[in-house]
Amino acid sequence: MPIATDLHWPVALAFAWIAGEFAHRFLRLPRISTYGIVGFVLASAQTGFLPPVREGSMSMLANVALGLVLFELGYRINLRWLSVNPWMGMTSAVESSLTFVLVLAAAHALGVAPIAALLIASLAMSTSPAAVLRVVNEEGASGQVTERTLHLTAFNCILAVLTFKAIVGYSVLQRSGDLTQAIWHSLLVFVFSASIGAAFGFVVPRVLSALATHGRHLTVAFALAVLLLVTAVHSLDYSPVLATLAFGLAARHHRTVLVQPERNFGAIGDFLAIVLFAFAAAALDWHRVLAGAGVAFALIAVRLAAKIAGVTAFARLSGITWRKGVLTGLALTPISALVLLLLEPSQSGGLALMDELTVL
């Protein structure tokens, strides 16, 4: 008997969870890898089990899931480290810039259109916070490489969004000649997104402090705050990436503590992680993946080399060995389709870019 349409996603998520547990236990693979594989196989473009991915409840769940990840990433960032070790900031700036330049050059050489090449290069600067943070928490990782990876991941996301918005603004100006609209699509969206997130980080901890909220109730409160923030920013066409990162940064520096058992937002985060990776992979079409595989692998290889070279070049100056520099650069290589989804490039500037980015 055919499964009712409404049950397709629940069944797919249950299967993804079971597959993730088997893969983690017997193959020692990160669970998130299996979630993505299941989503890809069951997608409408492959087996047709899942309905076509579109805006709706699953999309919002995926956005909230990434929002929780970005909040936790921002919460774990210590900005004072930049003043103590300024080479960290220099490492991030050089590594991101090198990635942008080399990926842009490679995209041009492979015949990608100029604006698309610029946007691909800007998004290549970012590192997937979901992949990095889930693996760090799942494996219980700690130490110099882990902390540097988390900090550089956050800096990469901020620099990528800033660069992306600037290029979108330039594209809008080039197509319409409207300077006001161009500024809106770049600088103002960046500022307003960060400001809204920082305001949440200022207000929410004070409310929770007044209510004496702690433990798992604190986790639920922050999850609800992230849900509200992502929904509000999404409806305003701002950047949820910046807003949730700023929320986490501001909350940390207002001394509200998430206790150790609440990493990953507990069971809430574990469930939404399945949604996040399965939904991202379900948007892929194997025809496009095969058609663009050559270009994609070339760009990914260039990006890998740039990340490792940029971090390793400053390894000694920033206080770590060459080996740890290489490992940190390697840890920065994941790039997530959900980062592209949340940036919403096609909506933010009227650019039909997702088709060209899908294969990456």
XYZ file of C-alpha atoms in Angstrom:
360
model
C 0.000 0.000 0.000
C 1.448 3.407 -0.936
C 2.606 5.604 1.934
C 0.507 8.738 2.394
C 2.269 11.829 1.082
C 2.258 13.446 4.525
C 4.297 10.530 5.883
C 7.115 10.705 3.336
C 9.300 13.150 5.261
C 8.765 11.513 8.691
C 9.604 8.092 7.227
C 12.687 9.515 5.460
C 13.914 11.199 8.664
C 13.400 7.994 10.661
C 15.352 6.020 8.062
C 18.113 8.654 8.060
C 18.424 8.402 11.848
C 18.628 4.587 11.767
C 21.221 4.676 8.971
C 23.217 7.302 10.871
C 23.336 5.180 14.011
C 24.487 2.106 12.064
C 27.139 4.063 10.158
C 28.456 5.694 13.319
C 28.577 2.466 15.309
C 30.024 0.098 12.710
C 31.905 2.396 10.293
C 32.814 5.248 12.680
C 31.433 7.769 10.191
C 29.915 11.047 11.391
C 26.141 10.651 11.552
C 25.600 13.771 9.441
C 27.255 12.132 6.426
C 24.630 9.409 6.380
C 21.758 11.866 6.850
C 22.838 13.628 3.663
C 23.216 10.399 1.693
C 19.710 9.241 2.660
C 18.228 12.617 1.730
C 19.973 12.530 -1.645
C 18.883 8.967 -2.477
C 15.244 9.554 -1.485
C 14.979 12.949 -3.234
C 12.312 13.534 -5.863
C 15.001 13.783 -8.584
C 16.396 10.345 -7.673
C 14.017 7.694 -6.332
C 11.086 10.088 -6.098
C 10.165 9.040 -2.555
C 10.294 12.598 -1.206
C 8.231 15.451 -2.660
C 10.090 18.262 -4.467
C 11.940 20.551 -2.064
C 10.275 23.939 -1.883
C 9.492 26.719 0.563
C 7.325 25.447 3.420
C 7.444 23.855 6.830
C 10.467 21.633 6.089
C 12.381 24.592 4.689
C 11.672 26.599 7.828
C 12.725 23.683 10.040
C 15.998 23.461 8.129
C 16.556 27.201 8.514
C 15.891 27.011 12.262
C 18.246 24.022 12.552
C 21.049 25.998 10.930
C 20.142 28.972 13.116
C 20.693 26.841 16.244
C 24.081 25.724 14.899
C 25.146 29.289 14.125
C 23.988 30.504 17.539
C 26.045 27.799 19.258
C 29.047 28.577 17.067
C 28.782 32.269 17.900
C 28.378 31.409 21.580
C 31.653 29.471 21.577
C 33.665 32.326 20.029
C 35.874 34.381 22.325
C 36.559 37.723 20.647
C 39.158 38.574 23.292
C 41.359 35.921 21.711
C 41.826 38.257 18.752
C 43.384 40.928 20.983
C 45.597 38.392 22.754
C 46.637 36.696 19.493
C 46.110 39.126 16.570
C 47.643 36.572 14.184
C 44.357 34.671 14.409
C 42.542 37.544 12.730
C 45.326 37.843 10.166
C 45.110 34.116 9.453
C 41.376 34.359 8.802
C 41.710 37.435 6.557
C 44.543 35.974 4.455
C 43.081 32.476 4.205
C 39.653 33.786 3.165
C 41.151 36.231 0.662
C 43.392 33.547 -0.834
C 40.408 31.220 -1.173
C 38.394 33.936 -2.906
C 41.162 34.837 -5.374
C 42.130 31.272 -6.303
C 38.552 30.001 -6.651
C 37.666 33.075 -8.733
C 40.646 32.475 -11.025
C 39.774 28.786 -11.367
C 36.112 29.557 -12.100
C 37.116 32.049 -14.806
C 39.492 29.490 -16.328
C 36.673 26.924 -16.386
C 34.364 29.292 -18.257
C 31.990 30.299 -15.453
C 30.178 33.612 -16.082
C 31.824 36.630 -14.342
C 29.115 37.441 -11.781
C 28.500 33.771 -11.024
C 32.265 33.268 -10.587
C 32.429 36.162 -8.117
C 29.510 34.815 -6.096
C 30.880 31.269 -6.092
C 34.255 32.593 -4.916
C 32.630 34.569 -2.098
C 30.630 31.572 -0.888
C 33.718 29.356 -1.155
C 35.282 31.516 1.564
C 32.816 30.132 4.102
C 33.136 26.887 6.050
C 30.085 24.818 6.938
C 29.361 25.575 10.608
C 26.873 22.708 10.771
C 29.371 20.084 9.610
C 32.213 21.383 11.798
C 30.202 21.846 14.990
C 28.291 18.580 14.749
C 31.498 16.579 14.252
C 33.273 18.457 17.070
C 30.441 17.783 19.517
C 29.820 14.224 18.332
C 33.468 13.218 18.681
C 34.082 15.224 21.866
C 36.938 17.071 20.147
C 38.944 19.696 22.035
C 42.319 21.417 21.909
C 44.142 23.963 19.760
C 43.054 22.636 16.363
C 39.409 22.393 17.447
C 39.226 25.890 18.951
C 40.993 27.490 15.999
C 38.724 25.653 13.577
C 35.611 26.916 15.373
C 36.857 30.507 15.496
C 38.028 30.542 11.887
C 34.719 28.984 10.791
C 32.799 31.848 12.405
C 35.109 34.485 10.883
C 34.844 32.798 7.472
C 31.036 32.920 7.568
C 31.032 36.628 8.429
C 33.574 37.503 5.725
C 31.733 35.350 3.174
C 28.384 37.025 3.863
C 29.939 40.504 3.721
C 31.685 39.745 0.426
C 28.613 38.033 -1.007
C 26.342 40.978 -0.148
C 28.835 43.444 -1.653
C 28.911 41.475 -4.928
C 25.113 41.204 -4.996
C 24.926 44.974 -4.492
C 27.388 45.499 -7.337
C 25.337 43.182 -9.565
C 22.125 45.064 -8.728
C 23.826 48.377 -9.517
C 25.176 46.999 -12.792
C 21.761 45.740 -13.904
C 19.471 48.501 -12.639
C 21.708 51.519 -12.071
C 19.850 52.075 -8.768
C 22.500 52.984 -6.170
C 20.008 52.959 -3.278
C 18.862 49.433 -4.089
C 22.480 48.307 -4.471
C 23.415 49.666 -1.043
C 20.341 48.015 0.458
C 21.364 44.614 -0.931
C 24.872 44.914 0.524
C 25.812 47.165 3.429
C 22.401 47.848 4.990
C 21.302 44.203 5.016
C 24.610 43.294 6.663
C 24.272 45.992 9.343
C 20.596 45.394 10.092
C 21.018 41.604 10.313
C 23.906 41.872 12.769
C 22.111 44.569 14.776
C 18.938 42.524 15.212
C 20.975 39.498 16.330
C 23.008 41.610 18.775
C 19.786 43.094 20.190
C 18.490 39.573 20.861
C 21.802 38.758 22.545
C 21.388 41.786 24.801
C 17.712 41.346 25.715
C 17.221 37.558 25.945
C 19.942 36.900 28.595
C 18.487 39.646 30.787
C 14.990 38.212 30.542
C 16.275 34.724 31.379
C 18.321 36.105 34.272
C 15.245 37.838 35.688
C 13.307 34.559 35.401
C 16.212 32.586 36.973
C 16.044 30.108 34.078
C 18.723 27.403 34.008
C 19.630 23.933 32.720
C 17.475 22.417 30.000
C 14.908 25.197 30.410
C 17.642 27.634 29.379
C 18.266 25.529 26.271
C 14.560 25.536 25.351
C 14.403 29.314 25.887
C 17.347 29.940 23.565
C 15.911 27.536 20.970
C 12.646 29.492 20.995
C 14.584 32.761 20.720
C 16.492 31.419 17.701
C 13.195 30.283 16.124
C 11.759 33.774 16.584
C 14.916 35.459 15.281
C 15.241 33.276 12.167
C 11.567 33.687 11.321
C 11.673 37.470 11.765
C 14.914 37.971 9.823
C 13.776 35.603 7.066
C 10.512 37.528 6.622
C 12.467 40.794 6.339
C 14.840 39.345 3.692
C 17.850 39.933 5.942
C 20.652 37.443 6.628
C 19.826 34.779 9.260
C 23.485 33.701 9.136
C 24.699 37.023 10.497
C 21.767 37.492 12.852
C 22.160 34.137 14.630
C 25.954 34.421 14.790
C 25.614 37.894 16.321
C 23.006 36.547 18.760
C 25.391 33.856 19.974
C 28.341 36.254 20.259
C 26.323 38.819 22.210
C 24.790 36.179 24.506
C 28.231 34.776 25.355
C 29.622 38.148 26.253
C 26.639 38.841 28.498
C 27.672 35.851 30.606
C 24.763 33.495 30.054
C 26.126 29.954 30.249
C 24.904 26.917 28.318
C 25.904 23.932 30.437
C 27.804 21.027 28.874
C 24.820 18.620 28.503
C 23.073 21.221 26.345
C 25.682 21.306 23.571
C 23.958 20.743 20.229
C 20.782 21.997 21.979
C 20.191 18.510 23.360
C 17.506 16.347 21.764
C 16.064 19.360 19.918
C 19.358 19.920 18.115
C 19.859 16.223 17.402
C 16.477 15.996 15.693
C 16.901 19.196 13.714
C 20.351 18.062 12.538
C 18.667 15.181 10.715
C 16.272 17.644 9.082
C 19.138 19.983 8.188
C 21.315 17.531 6.279
C 18.550 15.386 4.784
C 16.712 18.464 3.485
C 19.882 19.962 2.003
C 20.744 16.797 0.083
C 17.124 16.275 -1.027
C 17.404 19.466 -3.079
C 20.047 17.893 -5.330
C 19.449 16.427 -8.779
C 21.862 13.696 -9.832
C 21.686 14.851 -13.466
C 23.099 18.249 -12.485
C 25.629 16.652 -10.165
C 27.009 14.508 -12.986
C 26.908 17.342 -15.516
C 28.882 19.705 -13.326
C 31.122 17.218 -11.517
C 34.289 18.206 -13.397
C 33.965 21.907 -12.597
C 32.902 21.168 -9.033
C 35.846 18.892 -8.227
C 38.289 21.385 -9.718
C 36.895 24.244 -7.615
C 36.795 22.088 -4.485
C 40.437 21.061 -5.001
C 41.505 24.702 -5.409
C 39.523 25.662 -2.311
C 41.124 22.842 -0.302
C 44.623 23.952 -1.294
C 43.852 27.602 -0.488
C 42.441 26.813 2.976
C 45.394 24.639 3.961
C 48.014 27.018 2.539
C 46.433 30.120 4.101
C 46.253 28.657 7.607
C 49.600 26.859 7.499
C 51.439 30.015 6.395
C 50.596 31.658 9.740
C 50.831 28.542 11.913
C 54.124 29.396 13.627
C 53.304 33.078 13.987
C 49.954 32.280 15.636
C 51.507 29.803 18.084
C 50.961 26.312 16.642
C 53.071 23.784 14.749
C 53.059 23.356 10.973
C 51.265 20.021 11.412
C 48.461 21.608 13.425
C 48.248 24.357 10.836
C 47.678 21.774 8.084
C 45.081 19.961 10.191
C 43.237 23.212 10.946
C 43.184 24.106 7.246
C 41.877 20.636 6.416
C 39.131 20.995 9.039
C 37.946 24.202 7.335
C 37.196 22.524 4.012
C 33.536 21.424 4.426
C 31.081 23.668 2.579
C 27.358 23.157 3.084
C 24.448 23.548 0.692
C 22.385 24.828 3.627
C 24.722 27.797 4.004
C 23.834 28.693 0.425
C 20.148 28.099 1.130
C 20.157 30.430 4.117
C 22.066 33.115 2.246
C 19.293 32.870 -0.351
C 21.312 34.323 -3.215
C 18.585 33.986 -5.799
C 16.121 35.983 -3.714
C 18.476 38.614 -2.348
C 19.378 40.114 -5.690
C 17.082 38.545 -8.238
C 19.910 36.253 -9.339
C 19.084 32.753 -10.569
C 22.305 31.342 -9.157
C 21.234 28.176 -7.351
C 21.378 26.028 -10.495
C 25.058 26.875 -10.954
C 25.883 26.260 -7.280
C 23.922 23.041 -6.792
C 26.733 20.727 -7.841
C 29.200 22.276 -5.374
